[in-house]
Short mmCIF file of N, CA and C in Angstrom, two decimals:
data_model
loop_
_atom_site.label_atom_id
_atom_site.label_comp_id
_atom_site.label_asym_id
_atom_site.label_seq_id
_atom_site.Cartn_x
_atom_site.Cartn_y
_atom_site.Cartn_z
N MET A 1 115.87 107.90 109.33
CA MET A 1 117.29 108.20 109.30
C MET A 1 118.09 106.89 109.13
N ALA A 2 117.55 105.82 109.74
CA ALA A 2 118.29 104.56 109.70
C ALA A 2 118.35 104.03 108.26
N LEU A 3 117.39 104.38 107.43
CA LEU A 3 117.38 103.93 106.04
C LEU A 3 118.21 104.84 105.15
N GLY A 4 118.75 105.91 105.68
CA GLY A 4 119.51 106.86 104.87
C GLY A 4 118.60 107.71 104.03
N GLU A 5 117.38 107.95 104.52
CA GLU A 5 116.43 108.83 103.84
C GLU A 5 116.04 110.03 104.67
N PRO A 6 116.89 111.06 104.64
CA PRO A 6 116.59 112.24 105.46
C PRO A 6 115.30 112.91 105.10
N GLY A 7 114.89 112.88 103.86
CA GLY A 7 113.63 113.48 103.44
C GLY A 7 112.45 112.79 104.07
N LEU A 8 112.54 111.48 104.16
CA LEU A 8 111.45 110.70 104.79
C LEU A 8 111.40 110.99 106.30
N ALA A 9 112.56 111.12 106.92
CA ALA A 9 112.63 111.44 108.35
C ALA A 9 112.06 112.82 108.59
N ALA A 10 112.42 113.76 107.73
CA ALA A 10 111.91 115.15 107.92
C ALA A 10 110.41 115.18 107.72
N GLY A 11 109.86 114.41 106.80
CA GLY A 11 108.44 114.32 106.62
C GLY A 11 107.72 113.75 107.83
N SER A 12 108.34 112.71 108.43
CA SER A 12 107.75 112.10 109.63
C SER A 12 107.75 113.11 110.80
N LEU A 13 108.86 113.83 110.96
CA LEU A 13 108.95 114.87 112.01
C LEU A 13 107.88 115.93 111.80
N LEU A 14 107.73 116.37 110.56
CA LEU A 14 106.70 117.36 110.26
C LEU A 14 105.29 116.86 110.61
N LEU A 15 105.04 115.64 110.28
CA LEU A 15 103.72 115.05 110.61
C LEU A 15 103.55 114.97 112.13
N PHE A 16 104.57 114.60 112.87
CA PHE A 16 104.45 114.54 114.34
C PHE A 16 104.20 115.91 114.90
N VAL A 17 104.97 116.93 114.47
CA VAL A 17 104.76 118.27 115.02
C VAL A 17 103.38 118.82 114.64
N THR A 18 102.96 118.57 113.43
CA THR A 18 101.62 119.03 113.01
C THR A 18 100.53 118.40 113.89
N ASN A 19 100.62 117.12 114.11
CA ASN A 19 99.64 116.46 114.99
C ASN A 19 99.69 117.01 116.39
N TYR A 20 100.88 117.19 116.93
CA TYR A 20 101.03 117.68 118.31
C TYR A 20 100.40 119.09 118.44
N VAL A 21 100.73 119.99 117.56
CA VAL A 21 100.15 121.35 117.63
C VAL A 21 98.65 121.35 117.40
N SER A 22 98.19 120.52 116.49
CA SER A 22 96.75 120.42 116.24
C SER A 22 96.02 119.93 117.46
N ILE A 23 96.56 118.97 118.17
CA ILE A 23 95.94 118.44 119.38
C ILE A 23 95.90 119.56 120.45
N LEU A 24 96.98 120.29 120.60
CA LEU A 24 97.02 121.39 121.58
C LEU A 24 96.01 122.45 121.26
N LEU A 25 95.93 122.89 120.01
CA LEU A 25 95.00 123.94 119.64
C LEU A 25 93.55 123.46 119.75
N THR A 26 93.26 122.22 119.39
CA THR A 26 91.93 121.68 119.49
C THR A 26 91.55 121.59 121.01
N GLY A 27 92.48 121.19 121.85
CA GLY A 27 92.21 121.15 123.26
C GLY A 27 91.88 122.54 123.81
N ALA A 28 92.63 123.52 123.38
CA ALA A 28 92.34 124.90 123.81
C ALA A 28 90.96 125.37 123.39
N LEU A 29 90.59 125.00 122.15
CA LEU A 29 89.27 125.36 121.66
C LEU A 29 88.18 124.66 122.48
N VAL A 30 88.37 123.41 122.85
CA VAL A 30 87.35 122.70 123.62
C VAL A 30 87.25 123.32 125.00
N PHE A 31 88.38 123.69 125.61
CA PHE A 31 88.30 124.30 126.93
C PHE A 31 87.61 125.68 126.87
N THR A 32 87.83 126.39 125.79
CA THR A 32 87.15 127.70 125.60
C THR A 32 85.66 127.50 125.48
N VAL A 33 85.25 126.55 124.69
CA VAL A 33 83.81 126.26 124.50
C VAL A 33 83.17 125.81 125.79
N MET A 34 83.89 125.09 126.61
CA MET A 34 83.33 124.56 127.85
C MET A 34 83.29 125.60 128.96
N GLY A 35 83.77 126.81 128.73
CA GLY A 35 83.65 127.88 129.70
C GLY A 35 84.89 128.10 130.52
N PHE A 36 85.97 127.45 130.24
CA PHE A 36 87.19 127.68 131.00
C PHE A 36 87.88 129.02 130.58
N ARG A 37 87.34 129.64 129.56
CA ARG A 37 87.93 130.89 129.06
C ARG A 37 87.86 132.00 130.13
N GLN A 38 86.75 132.08 130.84
CA GLN A 38 86.62 133.13 131.81
C GLN A 38 87.72 133.00 132.93
N ALA A 39 87.98 131.77 133.33
CA ALA A 39 89.01 131.60 134.33
C ALA A 39 90.40 131.93 133.82
N ALA A 40 90.63 131.67 132.55
CA ALA A 40 91.95 131.94 131.96
C ALA A 40 92.11 133.42 131.63
N MET A 41 91.06 134.15 131.54
CA MET A 41 91.10 135.56 131.12
C MET A 41 91.15 136.51 132.31
N SER A 42 91.56 136.10 133.45
CA SER A 42 91.59 136.98 134.60
C SER A 42 92.67 138.11 134.32
N PRO A 43 92.43 139.29 134.87
CA PRO A 43 93.34 140.44 134.57
C PRO A 43 94.74 140.22 135.14
N LEU A 44 94.92 139.32 136.04
CA LEU A 44 96.24 139.10 136.61
C LEU A 44 97.16 138.34 135.70
N GLU A 45 96.59 137.67 134.67
CA GLU A 45 97.38 136.80 133.84
C GLU A 45 97.56 137.29 132.40
N THR A 46 97.56 138.59 132.17
CA THR A 46 97.68 139.11 130.77
C THR A 46 99.06 138.74 130.18
N ARG A 47 100.10 138.76 130.98
CA ARG A 47 101.41 138.40 130.44
C ARG A 47 101.45 136.92 129.96
N ALA A 48 100.82 136.05 130.76
CA ALA A 48 100.77 134.64 130.39
C ALA A 48 99.90 134.42 129.16
N GLN A 49 98.80 135.21 129.07
CA GLN A 49 97.95 135.10 127.88
C GLN A 49 98.71 135.52 126.61
N ARG A 50 99.46 136.59 126.70
CA ARG A 50 100.21 137.05 125.58
C ARG A 50 101.26 136.02 125.16
N ARG A 51 101.93 135.43 126.13
CA ARG A 51 102.92 134.45 125.87
C ARG A 51 102.30 133.20 125.18
N ALA A 52 101.15 132.79 125.68
CA ALA A 52 100.46 131.62 125.08
C ALA A 52 100.05 131.92 123.66
N LEU A 53 99.50 133.08 123.40
CA LEU A 53 99.10 133.43 122.04
C LEU A 53 100.30 133.54 121.11
N THR A 54 101.42 134.08 121.62
CA THR A 54 102.64 134.18 120.83
C THR A 54 103.16 132.80 120.47
N LEU A 55 103.15 131.89 121.48
CA LEU A 55 103.65 130.54 121.21
C LEU A 55 102.76 129.80 120.24
N ALA A 56 101.45 130.00 120.38
CA ALA A 56 100.52 129.31 119.45
C ALA A 56 100.74 129.83 118.04
N PHE A 57 100.87 131.15 117.87
CA PHE A 57 101.08 131.73 116.55
C PHE A 57 102.44 131.25 115.98
N ALA A 58 103.43 131.22 116.81
CA ALA A 58 104.75 130.73 116.33
C ALA A 58 104.71 129.28 115.90
N ALA A 59 103.99 128.46 116.67
CA ALA A 59 103.85 127.07 116.31
C ALA A 59 103.13 126.91 114.96
N LEU A 60 102.12 127.72 114.73
CA LEU A 60 101.39 127.68 113.46
C LEU A 60 102.32 128.06 112.28
N LEU A 61 103.14 129.07 112.52
CA LEU A 61 104.11 129.46 111.45
C LEU A 61 105.13 128.41 111.20
N ILE A 62 105.67 127.82 112.31
CA ILE A 62 106.69 126.79 112.15
C ILE A 62 106.16 125.60 111.40
N ILE A 63 104.91 125.25 111.60
CA ILE A 63 104.30 124.17 110.88
C ILE A 63 103.85 124.56 109.48
N GLY A 64 103.27 125.74 109.39
CA GLY A 64 102.71 126.17 108.13
C GLY A 64 103.68 126.29 106.98
N ILE A 65 104.85 126.78 107.23
CA ILE A 65 105.82 126.98 106.18
C ILE A 65 106.30 125.66 105.60
N PRO A 66 106.78 124.68 106.42
CA PRO A 66 107.16 123.42 105.79
C PRO A 66 106.00 122.69 105.12
N LEU A 67 104.79 122.81 105.71
CA LEU A 67 103.66 122.14 105.10
C LEU A 67 103.35 122.72 103.72
N SER A 68 103.44 124.03 103.58
CA SER A 68 103.15 124.66 102.29
C SER A 68 104.24 124.29 101.27
N VAL A 69 105.48 124.18 101.70
CA VAL A 69 106.55 123.78 100.77
C VAL A 69 106.33 122.33 100.35
N THR A 70 106.04 121.45 101.30
CA THR A 70 105.80 120.05 101.01
C THR A 70 104.58 119.87 100.10
N SER A 71 103.54 120.63 100.37
CA SER A 71 102.33 120.55 99.55
C SER A 71 102.62 120.99 98.12
N TYR A 72 103.41 122.05 97.97
CA TYR A 72 103.77 122.53 96.65
C TYR A 72 104.59 121.50 95.89
N GLN A 73 105.55 120.88 96.59
CA GLN A 73 106.37 119.84 95.92
C GLN A 73 105.52 118.64 95.53
N LEU A 74 104.55 118.29 96.34
CA LEU A 74 103.69 117.16 96.04
C LEU A 74 102.80 117.48 94.83
N ILE A 75 102.30 118.72 94.77
CA ILE A 75 101.48 119.13 93.63
C ILE A 75 102.31 119.06 92.34
N VAL A 76 103.52 119.60 92.38
CA VAL A 76 104.40 119.57 91.19
C VAL A 76 104.71 118.16 90.78
N THR A 77 105.01 117.30 91.74
CA THR A 77 105.36 115.88 91.44
C THR A 77 104.17 115.17 90.80
N ASN A 78 102.97 115.37 91.35
CA ASN A 78 101.77 114.74 90.79
C ASN A 78 101.47 115.28 89.38
N LEU A 79 101.68 116.58 89.17
CA LEU A 79 101.46 117.16 87.87
C LEU A 79 102.45 116.61 86.83
N ILE A 80 103.69 116.43 87.23
CA ILE A 80 104.68 115.86 86.33
C ILE A 80 104.32 114.39 85.99
N ALA A 81 103.87 113.63 87.01
CA ALA A 81 103.51 112.22 86.75
C ALA A 81 102.32 112.16 85.81
N ALA A 82 101.34 113.02 86.02
CA ALA A 82 100.14 113.00 85.16
C ALA A 82 100.51 113.41 83.72
N ARG A 83 101.33 114.44 83.60
CA ARG A 83 101.77 114.85 82.25
C ARG A 83 102.57 113.75 81.57
N THR A 84 103.47 113.12 82.28
CA THR A 84 104.26 112.04 81.70
C THR A 84 103.36 110.90 81.25
N TYR A 85 102.41 110.53 82.09
CA TYR A 85 101.51 109.46 81.72
C TYR A 85 100.73 109.82 80.42
N THR A 86 100.17 110.99 80.37
CA THR A 86 99.38 111.43 79.17
C THR A 86 100.25 111.47 77.94
N PHE A 87 101.44 112.06 78.04
CA PHE A 87 102.30 112.16 76.85
C PHE A 87 102.83 110.80 76.43
N SER A 88 103.04 109.92 77.40
CA SER A 88 103.55 108.56 77.08
C SER A 88 102.45 107.78 76.36
N GLN A 89 101.18 107.95 76.76
CA GLN A 89 100.10 107.27 76.07
C GLN A 89 100.04 107.75 74.62
N THR A 90 100.17 109.05 74.43
CA THR A 90 100.17 109.58 73.06
C THR A 90 101.32 109.02 72.28
N TRP A 91 102.53 108.98 72.89
CA TRP A 91 103.72 108.49 72.24
C TRP A 91 103.59 107.03 71.86
N LEU A 92 102.98 106.24 72.70
CA LEU A 92 102.87 104.76 72.49
C LEU A 92 101.67 104.40 71.60
N ASP A 93 100.80 105.33 71.31
CA ASP A 93 99.59 105.07 70.57
C ASP A 93 99.95 104.32 69.26
N GLY A 94 99.34 103.15 69.03
CA GLY A 94 99.57 102.38 67.84
C GLY A 94 100.73 101.41 67.95
N SER A 95 101.48 101.47 69.02
CA SER A 95 102.60 100.53 69.20
C SER A 95 102.07 99.34 70.04
N GLY A 96 102.96 98.39 70.25
CA GLY A 96 102.57 97.21 71.04
C GLY A 96 102.88 97.38 72.52
N TYR A 97 103.04 98.62 72.98
CA TYR A 97 103.38 98.89 74.35
C TYR A 97 102.29 99.67 75.08
N ARG A 98 102.32 99.51 76.41
CA ARG A 98 101.40 100.30 77.24
C ARG A 98 102.15 100.71 78.50
N VAL A 99 101.67 101.79 79.14
CA VAL A 99 102.31 102.29 80.34
C VAL A 99 101.83 101.50 81.54
N LEU A 100 102.78 100.92 82.32
CA LEU A 100 102.40 100.23 83.53
C LEU A 100 102.42 101.16 84.71
N SER A 101 103.43 102.01 84.81
CA SER A 101 103.47 102.97 85.97
C SER A 101 104.39 104.14 85.62
N VAL A 102 104.09 105.19 86.34
CA VAL A 102 104.92 106.44 86.28
C VAL A 102 105.25 106.82 87.72
N ASP A 103 106.54 107.01 88.02
CA ASP A 103 107.00 107.43 89.32
C ASP A 103 107.82 108.69 89.20
N ALA A 104 107.27 109.81 89.67
CA ALA A 104 108.02 111.05 89.60
C ALA A 104 108.62 111.44 90.97
N GLU A 105 108.45 110.61 91.98
CA GLU A 105 108.96 110.90 93.30
C GLU A 105 110.28 110.20 93.57
N THR A 106 111.28 110.43 92.74
CA THR A 106 112.54 109.79 92.94
C THR A 106 113.57 110.78 93.47
N ALA A 107 114.46 110.26 94.28
CA ALA A 107 115.53 111.11 94.86
C ALA A 107 116.49 111.60 93.81
N ALA A 108 116.61 110.85 92.74
CA ALA A 108 117.57 111.21 91.69
C ALA A 108 117.04 112.33 90.75
N GLY A 109 115.79 112.71 90.94
CA GLY A 109 115.21 113.75 90.09
C GLY A 109 114.83 113.26 88.71
N THR A 110 114.56 111.97 88.57
CA THR A 110 114.13 111.39 87.32
C THR A 110 112.67 111.05 87.41
N VAL A 111 112.07 110.80 86.28
CA VAL A 111 110.71 110.26 86.21
C VAL A 111 110.86 108.89 85.64
N ASN A 112 110.52 107.86 86.46
CA ASN A 112 110.62 106.49 86.03
C ASN A 112 109.33 106.09 85.31
N LEU A 113 109.51 105.62 84.10
CA LEU A 113 108.39 105.21 83.25
C LEU A 113 108.56 103.74 82.94
N LEU A 114 107.63 102.94 83.38
CA LEU A 114 107.69 101.51 83.19
C LEU A 114 106.71 101.11 82.07
N LEU A 115 107.24 100.48 81.01
CA LEU A 115 106.43 100.07 79.87
C LEU A 115 106.40 98.57 79.74
N LEU A 116 105.27 98.06 79.23
CA LEU A 116 105.12 96.62 78.98
C LEU A 116 104.61 96.44 77.57
N GLY A 117 105.20 95.49 76.89
CA GLY A 117 104.71 95.18 75.50
C GLY A 117 105.75 94.47 74.70
N GLY A 118 105.56 94.58 73.41
CA GLY A 118 106.46 93.93 72.45
C GLY A 118 106.50 94.68 71.18
N GLY A 119 107.51 94.35 70.39
CA GLY A 119 107.70 95.01 69.11
C GLY A 119 108.69 96.18 69.24
N GLU A 120 108.59 97.09 68.28
CA GLU A 120 109.54 98.20 68.25
C GLU A 120 108.89 99.40 68.95
N LEU A 121 109.72 100.08 69.74
CA LEU A 121 109.28 101.29 70.41
C LEU A 121 109.20 102.43 69.41
N PRO A 122 108.25 103.33 69.59
CA PRO A 122 108.25 104.55 68.76
C PRO A 122 109.53 105.34 68.99
N PRO A 123 109.87 106.26 68.12
CA PRO A 123 111.12 107.00 68.30
C PRO A 123 111.15 107.79 69.61
N LEU A 124 112.23 107.70 70.33
CA LEU A 124 112.35 108.41 71.61
C LEU A 124 112.31 109.94 71.43
N SER A 125 112.72 110.40 70.26
CA SER A 125 112.71 111.82 69.99
C SER A 125 111.29 112.38 70.04
N LYS A 126 110.30 111.57 69.68
CA LYS A 126 108.90 111.98 69.75
C LYS A 126 108.47 112.23 71.16
N LEU A 127 108.83 111.31 72.09
CA LEU A 127 108.52 111.48 73.49
C LEU A 127 109.23 112.71 74.06
N GLU A 128 110.49 112.88 73.64
CA GLU A 128 111.26 114.04 74.13
C GLU A 128 110.60 115.34 73.65
N ASP A 129 110.15 115.36 72.43
CA ASP A 129 109.45 116.59 71.90
C ASP A 129 108.17 116.85 72.69
N LEU A 130 107.40 115.79 72.99
CA LEU A 130 106.14 115.93 73.73
C LEU A 130 106.32 116.47 75.11
N THR A 131 107.46 116.11 75.78
CA THR A 131 107.64 116.47 77.18
C THR A 131 108.61 117.62 77.37
N ARG A 132 109.17 118.13 76.32
CA ARG A 132 110.20 119.20 76.45
C ARG A 132 109.65 120.39 77.21
N GLY A 133 110.34 120.77 78.28
CA GLY A 133 110.02 121.93 79.08
C GLY A 133 108.82 121.74 80.04
N LEU A 134 108.32 120.54 80.13
CA LEU A 134 107.14 120.29 80.98
C LEU A 134 107.43 119.43 82.19
N LEU A 135 108.67 119.05 82.41
CA LEU A 135 109.02 118.16 83.52
C LEU A 135 109.87 118.79 84.55
N SER A 136 109.91 120.13 84.59
CA SER A 136 110.64 120.87 85.63
C SER A 136 112.10 120.43 85.75
N GLY A 137 112.75 120.23 84.61
CA GLY A 137 114.17 119.86 84.59
C GLY A 137 114.46 118.40 84.87
N ARG A 138 113.43 117.57 84.99
CA ARG A 138 113.67 116.15 85.25
C ARG A 138 113.88 115.41 83.94
N THR A 139 114.54 114.26 84.04
CA THR A 139 114.73 113.44 82.83
C THR A 139 113.85 112.15 83.02
N ILE A 140 113.51 111.60 81.89
CA ILE A 140 112.69 110.36 81.93
C ILE A 140 113.63 109.18 81.84
N ARG A 141 113.40 108.24 82.72
CA ARG A 141 114.15 106.95 82.72
C ARG A 141 113.16 105.84 82.34
N LEU A 142 113.39 105.28 81.17
CA LEU A 142 112.48 104.21 80.67
C LEU A 142 112.93 102.85 81.11
N LYS A 143 112.02 102.08 81.58
CA LYS A 143 112.24 100.66 81.82
C LYS A 143 111.20 99.92 80.97
N VAL A 144 111.73 99.11 80.05
CA VAL A 144 110.90 98.40 79.10
C VAL A 144 110.91 96.90 79.43
N VAL A 145 109.72 96.38 79.66
CA VAL A 145 109.57 94.94 79.89
C VAL A 145 108.95 94.31 78.67
N GLU A 146 109.71 93.46 77.97
CA GLU A 146 109.20 92.79 76.80
C GLU A 146 108.30 91.61 77.23
N SER A 147 107.17 91.49 76.56
CA SER A 147 106.24 90.42 76.94
C SER A 147 105.76 89.69 75.68
N GLN A 148 105.29 88.51 75.89
CA GLN A 148 104.71 87.71 74.82
C GLN A 148 103.37 87.21 75.30
N THR A 149 102.45 87.06 74.35
CA THR A 149 101.13 86.48 74.69
C THR A 149 101.10 85.08 74.10
N LEU A 150 100.89 84.09 74.92
CA LEU A 150 100.86 82.71 74.47
C LEU A 150 99.47 82.14 74.75
N TYR A 151 98.98 81.34 73.84
CA TYR A 151 97.71 80.65 74.03
C TYR A 151 97.97 79.16 74.11
N ILE A 152 97.43 78.52 75.12
CA ILE A 152 97.60 77.10 75.31
C ILE A 152 96.24 76.42 75.39
N GLY A 153 96.07 75.32 74.73
CA GLY A 153 94.84 74.61 74.81
C GLY A 153 94.15 74.60 73.44
N THR A 154 92.93 74.04 73.44
CA THR A 154 92.22 73.94 72.17
C THR A 154 91.13 74.96 72.04
#
C-alpha cells in the first residue's frame, strides 16, 4: 500500500491468508492421523464440531474464489505475452530487430514490447493485423532501442 500498488497489497494479503488456512487445515489433518480425532468427536461437542467444519469450509471458499480469479488473470496475461512474443517474431522476421522482452502485466492495460536492433521497422499495420482480437482489448506499446555493432582490433 505504501508504494501505491493496491493490487500488490491484495495479492500479499491473499498469500498470507492462504498460508494461514493451509497451516490450520494441515495441523487438523496431523492431529486426526495421530488419533486426537476420537477425543474431538465426543457426543457432547457436536455443536462445536459443526461450527469448526463450517468455519473451515467458509475459509476454503474465501480463499478459493480470489485464488481462482487471480489464477485466471495470470493465465490470460501469460497467454497474451506468449502470443505477443510469437507474433512479434513473425513480424520482425527478416528485419534487423529482435524481441528483448514482452511485459503484459502492466497496470495501464498495455503490452510492453521491447525491441533491439537497427534499420527500418516492418510496417506496424502488419503487427496490428497479426494481433487483432487476440490481446483481450490491450494495446501494444513499442519501445525500440537502436543499436550498432562495432568491431575493434585486427
